[in-house]
mmCIF file of C-alpha atoms in Angstrom:
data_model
loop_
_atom_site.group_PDB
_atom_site.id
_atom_site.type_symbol
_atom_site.label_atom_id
_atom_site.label_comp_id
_atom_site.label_asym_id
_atom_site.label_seq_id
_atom_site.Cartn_x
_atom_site.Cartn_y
_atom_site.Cartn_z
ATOM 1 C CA UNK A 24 -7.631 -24.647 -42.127
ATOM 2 C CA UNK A 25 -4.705 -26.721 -42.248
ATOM 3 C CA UNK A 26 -2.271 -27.052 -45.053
ATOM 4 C CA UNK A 27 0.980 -29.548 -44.445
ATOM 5 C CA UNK A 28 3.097 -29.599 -47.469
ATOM 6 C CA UNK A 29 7.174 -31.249 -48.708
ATOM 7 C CA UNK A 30 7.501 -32.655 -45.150
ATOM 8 C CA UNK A 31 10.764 -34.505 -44.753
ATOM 9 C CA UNK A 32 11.769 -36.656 -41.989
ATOM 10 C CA UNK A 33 15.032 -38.467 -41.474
ATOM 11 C CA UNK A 34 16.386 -40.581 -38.308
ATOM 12 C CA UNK A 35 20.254 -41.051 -39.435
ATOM 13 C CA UNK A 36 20.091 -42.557 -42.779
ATOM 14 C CA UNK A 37 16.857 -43.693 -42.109
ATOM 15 C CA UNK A 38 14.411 -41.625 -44.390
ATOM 16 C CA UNK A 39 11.084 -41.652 -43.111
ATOM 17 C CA UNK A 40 8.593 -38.867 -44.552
ATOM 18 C CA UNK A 41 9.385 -38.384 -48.398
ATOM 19 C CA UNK A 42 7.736 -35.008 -49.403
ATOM 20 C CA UNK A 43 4.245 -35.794 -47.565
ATOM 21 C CA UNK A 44 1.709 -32.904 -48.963
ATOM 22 C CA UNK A 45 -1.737 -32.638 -46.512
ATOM 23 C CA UNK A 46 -4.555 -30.128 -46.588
ATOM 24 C CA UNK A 47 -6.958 -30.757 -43.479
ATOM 25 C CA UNK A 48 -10.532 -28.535 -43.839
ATOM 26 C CA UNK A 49 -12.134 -27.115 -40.529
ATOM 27 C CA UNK A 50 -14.776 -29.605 -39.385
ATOM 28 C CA UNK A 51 -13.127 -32.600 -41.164
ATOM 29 C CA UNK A 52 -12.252 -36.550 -39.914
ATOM 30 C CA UNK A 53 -8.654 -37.120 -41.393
ATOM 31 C CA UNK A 54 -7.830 -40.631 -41.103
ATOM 32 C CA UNK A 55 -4.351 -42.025 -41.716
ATOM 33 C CA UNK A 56 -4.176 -46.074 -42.483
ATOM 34 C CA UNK A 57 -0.585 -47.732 -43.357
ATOM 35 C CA UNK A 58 1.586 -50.384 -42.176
ATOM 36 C CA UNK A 59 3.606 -49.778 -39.628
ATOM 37 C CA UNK A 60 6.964 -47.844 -40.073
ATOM 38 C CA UNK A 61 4.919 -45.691 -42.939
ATOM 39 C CA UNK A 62 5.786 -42.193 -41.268
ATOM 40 C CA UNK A 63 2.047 -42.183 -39.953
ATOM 41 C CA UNK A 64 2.903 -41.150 -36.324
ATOM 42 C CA UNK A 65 5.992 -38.970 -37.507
ATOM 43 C CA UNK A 66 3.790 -36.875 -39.607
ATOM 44 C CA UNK A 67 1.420 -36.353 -36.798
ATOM 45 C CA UNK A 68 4.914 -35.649 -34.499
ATOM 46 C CA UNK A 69 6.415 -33.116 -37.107
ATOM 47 C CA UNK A 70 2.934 -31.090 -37.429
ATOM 48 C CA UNK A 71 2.732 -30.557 -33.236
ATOM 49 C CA UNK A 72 6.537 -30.345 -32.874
ATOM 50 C CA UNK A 73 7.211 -33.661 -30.894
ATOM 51 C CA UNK A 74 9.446 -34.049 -33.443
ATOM 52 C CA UNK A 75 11.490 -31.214 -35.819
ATOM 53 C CA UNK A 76 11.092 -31.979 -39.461
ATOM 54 C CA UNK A 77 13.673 -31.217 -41.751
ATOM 55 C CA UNK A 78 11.949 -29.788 -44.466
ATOM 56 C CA UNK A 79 8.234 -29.216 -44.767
ATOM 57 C CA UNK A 80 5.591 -25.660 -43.575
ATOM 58 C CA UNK A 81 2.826 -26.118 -41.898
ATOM 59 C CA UNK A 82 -0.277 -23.920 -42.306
ATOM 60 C CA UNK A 83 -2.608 -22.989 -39.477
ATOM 61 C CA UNK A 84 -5.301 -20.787 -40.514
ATOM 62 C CA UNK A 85 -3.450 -17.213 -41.161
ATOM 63 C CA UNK A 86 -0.550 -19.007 -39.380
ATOM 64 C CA UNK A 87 2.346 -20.509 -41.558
ATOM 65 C CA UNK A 88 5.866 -22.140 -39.863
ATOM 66 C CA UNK A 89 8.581 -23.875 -40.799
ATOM 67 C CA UNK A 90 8.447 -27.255 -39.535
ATOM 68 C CA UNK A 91 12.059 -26.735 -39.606
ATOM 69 C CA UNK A 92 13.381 -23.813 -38.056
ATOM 70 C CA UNK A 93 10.150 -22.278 -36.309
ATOM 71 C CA UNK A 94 10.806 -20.349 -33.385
ATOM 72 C CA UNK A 95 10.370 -21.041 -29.961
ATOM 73 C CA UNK A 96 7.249 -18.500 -30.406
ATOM 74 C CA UNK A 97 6.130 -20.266 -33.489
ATOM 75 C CA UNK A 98 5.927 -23.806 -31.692
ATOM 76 C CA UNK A 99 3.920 -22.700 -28.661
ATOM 77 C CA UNK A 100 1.320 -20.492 -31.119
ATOM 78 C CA UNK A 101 1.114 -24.122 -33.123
ATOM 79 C CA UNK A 102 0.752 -25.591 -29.708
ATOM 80 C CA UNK A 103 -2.037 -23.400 -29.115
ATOM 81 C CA UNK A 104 -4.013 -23.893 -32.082
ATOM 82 C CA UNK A 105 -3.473 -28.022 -31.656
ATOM 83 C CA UNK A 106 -3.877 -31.022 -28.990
ATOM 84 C CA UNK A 107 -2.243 -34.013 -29.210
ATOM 85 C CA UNK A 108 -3.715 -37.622 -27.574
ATOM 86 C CA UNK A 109 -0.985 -40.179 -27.476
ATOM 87 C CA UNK A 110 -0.814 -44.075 -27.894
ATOM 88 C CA UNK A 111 0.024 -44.678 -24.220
ATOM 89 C CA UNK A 112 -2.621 -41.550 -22.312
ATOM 90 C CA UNK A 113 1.325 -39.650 -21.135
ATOM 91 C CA UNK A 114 -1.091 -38.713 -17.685
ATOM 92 C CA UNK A 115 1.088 -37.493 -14.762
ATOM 93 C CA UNK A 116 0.354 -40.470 -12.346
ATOM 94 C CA UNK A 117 0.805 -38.234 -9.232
ATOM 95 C CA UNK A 118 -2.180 -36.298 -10.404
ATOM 96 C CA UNK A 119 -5.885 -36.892 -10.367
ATOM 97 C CA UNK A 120 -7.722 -37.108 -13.220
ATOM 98 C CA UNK A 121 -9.319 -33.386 -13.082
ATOM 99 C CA UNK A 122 -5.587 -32.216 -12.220
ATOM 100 C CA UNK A 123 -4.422 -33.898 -15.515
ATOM 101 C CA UNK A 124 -6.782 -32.464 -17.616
ATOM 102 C CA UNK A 125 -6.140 -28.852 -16.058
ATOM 103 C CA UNK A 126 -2.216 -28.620 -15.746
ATOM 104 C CA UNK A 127 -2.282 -27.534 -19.413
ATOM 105 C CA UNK A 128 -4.762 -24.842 -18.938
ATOM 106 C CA UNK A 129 -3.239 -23.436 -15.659
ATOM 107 C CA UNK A 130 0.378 -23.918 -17.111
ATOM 108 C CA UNK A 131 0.207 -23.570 -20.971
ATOM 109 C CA UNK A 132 -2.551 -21.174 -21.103
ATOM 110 C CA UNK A 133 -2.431 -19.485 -18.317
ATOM 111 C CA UNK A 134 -5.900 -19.668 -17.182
ATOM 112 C CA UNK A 135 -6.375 -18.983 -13.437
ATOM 113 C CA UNK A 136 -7.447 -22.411 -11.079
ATOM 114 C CA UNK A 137 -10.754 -21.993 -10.388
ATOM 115 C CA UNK A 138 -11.680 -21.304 -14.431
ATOM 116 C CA UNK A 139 -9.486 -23.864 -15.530
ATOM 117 C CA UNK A 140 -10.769 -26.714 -13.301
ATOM 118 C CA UNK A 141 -14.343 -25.436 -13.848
ATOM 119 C CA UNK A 142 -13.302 -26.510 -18.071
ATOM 120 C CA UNK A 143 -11.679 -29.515 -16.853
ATOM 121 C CA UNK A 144 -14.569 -30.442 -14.916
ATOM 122 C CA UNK A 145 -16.984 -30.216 -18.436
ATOM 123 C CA UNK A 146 -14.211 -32.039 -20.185
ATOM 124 C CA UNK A 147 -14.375 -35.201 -17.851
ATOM 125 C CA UNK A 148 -18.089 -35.004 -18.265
ATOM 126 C CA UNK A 149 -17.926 -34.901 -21.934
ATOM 127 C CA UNK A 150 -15.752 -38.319 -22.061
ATOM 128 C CA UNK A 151 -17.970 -39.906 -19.793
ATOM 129 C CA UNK A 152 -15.806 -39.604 -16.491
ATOM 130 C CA UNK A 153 -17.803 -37.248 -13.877
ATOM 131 C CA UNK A 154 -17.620 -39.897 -11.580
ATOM 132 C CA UNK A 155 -13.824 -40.089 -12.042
ATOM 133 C CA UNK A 156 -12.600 -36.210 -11.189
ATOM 134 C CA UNK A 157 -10.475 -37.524 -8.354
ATOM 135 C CA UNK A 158 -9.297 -41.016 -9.381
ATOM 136 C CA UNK A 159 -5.835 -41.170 -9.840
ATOM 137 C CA UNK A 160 -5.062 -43.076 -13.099
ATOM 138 C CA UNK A 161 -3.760 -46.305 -10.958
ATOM 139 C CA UNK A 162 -6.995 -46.482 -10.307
ATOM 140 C CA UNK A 163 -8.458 -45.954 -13.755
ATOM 141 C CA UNK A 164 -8.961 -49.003 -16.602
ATOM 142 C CA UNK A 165 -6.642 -48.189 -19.442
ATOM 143 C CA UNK A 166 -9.901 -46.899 -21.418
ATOM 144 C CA UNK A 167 -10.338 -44.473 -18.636
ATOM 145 C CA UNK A 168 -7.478 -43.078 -18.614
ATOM 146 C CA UNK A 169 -7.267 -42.967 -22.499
ATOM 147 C CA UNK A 170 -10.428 -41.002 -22.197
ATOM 148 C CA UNK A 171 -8.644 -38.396 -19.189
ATOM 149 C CA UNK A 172 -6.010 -38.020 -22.717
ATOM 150 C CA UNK A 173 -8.991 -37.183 -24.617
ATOM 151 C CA UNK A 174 -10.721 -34.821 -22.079
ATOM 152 C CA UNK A 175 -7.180 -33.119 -21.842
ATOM 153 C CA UNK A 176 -7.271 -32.552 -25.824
ATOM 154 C CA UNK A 177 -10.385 -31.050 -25.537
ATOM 155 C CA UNK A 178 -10.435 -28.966 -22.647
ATOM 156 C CA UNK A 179 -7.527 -27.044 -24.659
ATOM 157 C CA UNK A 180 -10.544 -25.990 -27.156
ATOM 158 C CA UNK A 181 -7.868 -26.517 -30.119
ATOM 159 C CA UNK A 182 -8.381 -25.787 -33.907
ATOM 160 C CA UNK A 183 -7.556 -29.833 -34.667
ATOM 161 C CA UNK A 184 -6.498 -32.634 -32.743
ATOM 162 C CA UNK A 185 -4.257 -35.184 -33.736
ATOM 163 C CA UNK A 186 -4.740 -38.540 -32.335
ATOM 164 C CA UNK A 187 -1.650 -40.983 -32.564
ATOM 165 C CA UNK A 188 -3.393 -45.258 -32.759
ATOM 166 C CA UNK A 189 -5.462 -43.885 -29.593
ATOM 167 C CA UNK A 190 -6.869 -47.243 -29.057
ATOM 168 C CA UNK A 191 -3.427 -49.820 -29.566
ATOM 169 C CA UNK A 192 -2.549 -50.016 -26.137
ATOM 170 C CA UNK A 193 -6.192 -50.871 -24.705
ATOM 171 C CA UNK A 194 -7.285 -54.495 -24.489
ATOM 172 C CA UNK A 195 -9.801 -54.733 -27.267
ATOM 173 C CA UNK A 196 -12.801 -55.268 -24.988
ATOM 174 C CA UNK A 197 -12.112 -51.471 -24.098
ATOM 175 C CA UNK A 198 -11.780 -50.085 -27.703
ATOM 176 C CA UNK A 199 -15.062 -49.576 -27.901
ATOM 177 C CA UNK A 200 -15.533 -47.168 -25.440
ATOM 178 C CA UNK A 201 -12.962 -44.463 -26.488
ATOM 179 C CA UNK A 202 -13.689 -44.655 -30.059
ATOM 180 C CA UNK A 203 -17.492 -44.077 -28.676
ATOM 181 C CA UNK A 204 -15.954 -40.720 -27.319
ATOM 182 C CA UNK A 205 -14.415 -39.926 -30.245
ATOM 183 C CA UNK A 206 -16.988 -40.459 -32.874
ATOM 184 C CA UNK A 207 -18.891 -38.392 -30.232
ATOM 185 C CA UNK A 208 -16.095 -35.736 -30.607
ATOM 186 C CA UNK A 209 -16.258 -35.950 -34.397
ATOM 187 C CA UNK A 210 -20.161 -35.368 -34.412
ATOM 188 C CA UNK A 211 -19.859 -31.917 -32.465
ATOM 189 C CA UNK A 212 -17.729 -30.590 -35.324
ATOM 190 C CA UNK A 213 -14.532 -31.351 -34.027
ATOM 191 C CA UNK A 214 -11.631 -30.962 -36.533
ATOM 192 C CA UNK A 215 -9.341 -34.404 -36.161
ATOM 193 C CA UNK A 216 -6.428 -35.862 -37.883
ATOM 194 C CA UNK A 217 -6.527 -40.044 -36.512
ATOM 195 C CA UNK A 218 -3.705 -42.230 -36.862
ATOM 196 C CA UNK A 219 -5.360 -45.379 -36.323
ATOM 197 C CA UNK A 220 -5.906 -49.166 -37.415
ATOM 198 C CA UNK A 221 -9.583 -49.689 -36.401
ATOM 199 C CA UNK A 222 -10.939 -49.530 -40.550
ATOM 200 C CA UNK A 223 -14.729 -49.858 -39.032
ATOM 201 C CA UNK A 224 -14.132 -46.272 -37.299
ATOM 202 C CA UNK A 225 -12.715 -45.224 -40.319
ATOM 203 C CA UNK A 226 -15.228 -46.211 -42.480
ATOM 204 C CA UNK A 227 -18.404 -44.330 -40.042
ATOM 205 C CA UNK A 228 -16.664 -41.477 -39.436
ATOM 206 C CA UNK A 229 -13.607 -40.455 -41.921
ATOM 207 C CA UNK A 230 -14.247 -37.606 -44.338
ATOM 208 C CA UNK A 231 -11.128 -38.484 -46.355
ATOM 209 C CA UNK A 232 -8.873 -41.732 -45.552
ATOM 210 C CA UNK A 233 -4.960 -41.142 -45.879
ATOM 211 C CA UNK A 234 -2.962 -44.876 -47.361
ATOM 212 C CA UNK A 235 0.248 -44.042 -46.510
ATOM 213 C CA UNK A 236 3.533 -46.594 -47.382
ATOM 214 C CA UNK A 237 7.361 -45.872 -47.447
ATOM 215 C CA UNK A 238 7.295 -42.263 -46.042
ATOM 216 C CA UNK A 239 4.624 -41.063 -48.680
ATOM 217 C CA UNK A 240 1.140 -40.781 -48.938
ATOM 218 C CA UNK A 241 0.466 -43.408 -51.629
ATOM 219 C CA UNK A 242 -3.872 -42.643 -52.104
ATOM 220 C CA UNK A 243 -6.361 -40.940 -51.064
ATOM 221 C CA UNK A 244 -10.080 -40.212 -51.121
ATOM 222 C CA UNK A 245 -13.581 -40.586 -49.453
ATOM 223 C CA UNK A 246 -14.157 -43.878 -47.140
ATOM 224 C CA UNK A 247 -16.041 -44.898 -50.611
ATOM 225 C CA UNK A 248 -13.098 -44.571 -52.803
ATOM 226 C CA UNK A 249 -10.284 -46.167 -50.567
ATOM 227 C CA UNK A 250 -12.500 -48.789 -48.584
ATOM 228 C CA UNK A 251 -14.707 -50.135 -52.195
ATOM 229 C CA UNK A 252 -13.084 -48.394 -54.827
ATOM 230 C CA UNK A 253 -9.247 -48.028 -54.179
ATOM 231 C CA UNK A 254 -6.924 -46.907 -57.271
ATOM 232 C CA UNK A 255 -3.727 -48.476 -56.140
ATOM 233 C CA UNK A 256 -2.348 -51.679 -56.055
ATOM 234 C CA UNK A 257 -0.632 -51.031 -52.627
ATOM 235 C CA UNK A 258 -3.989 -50.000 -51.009
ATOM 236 C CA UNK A 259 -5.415 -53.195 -51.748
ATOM 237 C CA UNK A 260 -2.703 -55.733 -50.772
ATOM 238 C CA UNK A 261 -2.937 -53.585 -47.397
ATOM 239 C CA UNK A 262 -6.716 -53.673 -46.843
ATOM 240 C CA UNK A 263 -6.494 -57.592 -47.834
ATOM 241 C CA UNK A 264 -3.997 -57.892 -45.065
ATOM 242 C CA UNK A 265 -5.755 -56.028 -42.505
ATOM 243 C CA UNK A 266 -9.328 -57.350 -43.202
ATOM 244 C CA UNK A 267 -9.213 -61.109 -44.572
ATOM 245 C CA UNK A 268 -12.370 -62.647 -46.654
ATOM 246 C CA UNK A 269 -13.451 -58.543 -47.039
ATOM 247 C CA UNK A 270 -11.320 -58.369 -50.234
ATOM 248 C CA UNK A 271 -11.237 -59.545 -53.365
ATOM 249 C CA UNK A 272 -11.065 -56.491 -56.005
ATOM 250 C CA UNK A 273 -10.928 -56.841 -59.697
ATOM 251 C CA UNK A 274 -10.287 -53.694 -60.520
#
């Protein structure tokens, strides 16, 4: 459904994404696990156009750009076709939460009011927020308004969302409740790509796990294979840094 393949990414002389090949099936968990500065969240960036790569195609379905030099056209049918759900929820805090969720249908779509907040409405519901329609997100707990980001995602009825550490800014005692929402998501069918550090969520609910290092994708495989069974060297120095006492391969 999704084919990603020779993305390069430079900032200055700063090479970040080295080549990065990624085929995403409809109805699959992609998760993405590295250390930070890897090119995780650039990936996700280049494939929704937050940032231009300058190299790489992108396949959507019977839709194939140039990460590149795709057309103004080109972005917003990508756009279409994907939702993004960022680290720090990017709500408009003059609008409600039911407004948030519909600007992008009334505005990117072009759906009229009544329909759009009538999808917005079953959004909010979806994540768990049918009390919150009119809550501004001052008034909402980080997780809340993480979960308004999520509703927004959804409400666009996308081919895949990509989900950029959707839980780092929370205070842990509220991770729980959007990765709730999301395994939730992920059960209904929901193609996802997840940048993320939270290895419990990617061992439950991952149908392939992405180790990336140094701009490139360095292993992949099944939960299985990268959590108990990892090939690489680098995979395991990471996962003995990230989860202490769980490691101790002799492979």
């Amino acid at each position: 459904m999704l084919d990603i393949q020779n993305v390069h990414k430079s900032f200055g002389k700063n090479e970040i994404l080295k080549g990065v090949n990624l085929t995403v099936d409809k109805g699959d968990v992609v998760v993405i696990l590295g250390p930070s500065g890897s090119g995780k969240t650039t990936l996700l960036r280049c494939i929704n156009f937050l940032e231009r790569a300058d190299q790489g195609t992108a396949k959507f379905g019977e839709l194939t750009v140039d990460l590149h030099s795709a057309s103004k056209k080109e972005v917003l049918d990508v756009r279409k076709r994907s939702a993004f759900v960022f680290q720090n929820y990017n709500l408009f805090n003059n609008k409600t939460a039911i407004e948030n969720v519909a600007e992008g249908l009334i505005v990117g779509r072009k759906i009229p009011k009544v329909e759009a907040y009538k999808i917005a409405r079953e959004a909010l519901d979806k994540v768990g927020l049918s009390e919150k329609y009119d809550s501004y997100p001052s008034q909402l707990s980080g997780g809340q308004q993480q979960r308004v980001g999520i509703a927004r995602a959804v409400a666009l009825n996308p081919d895949v969302i990509l989900f950029d550490e959707p839980t780092s800014a929370l205070d842990p005692e509220l991770v729980g409740e959007v990765l709730e929402v999301m395994k939730e998501i992920a059960r209904e069918g929901t193609t996802m790509i997840v940048v993320t550090h939270e290895m419990q969520f990617a061992k439950d609910v991952a149908k392939k796990v992405i180790f990336m290092d140094g701009g490139n994708i360095v292993e992949e495989g099944t939960p299985h294979e990268i959590f108990v069974t990892p090939k690489e060297e680098r995979t395991r120095r990471f996962l003995r840094r990230v989860l202490p006492g769980e490691y101790d391969f002799q492979i």
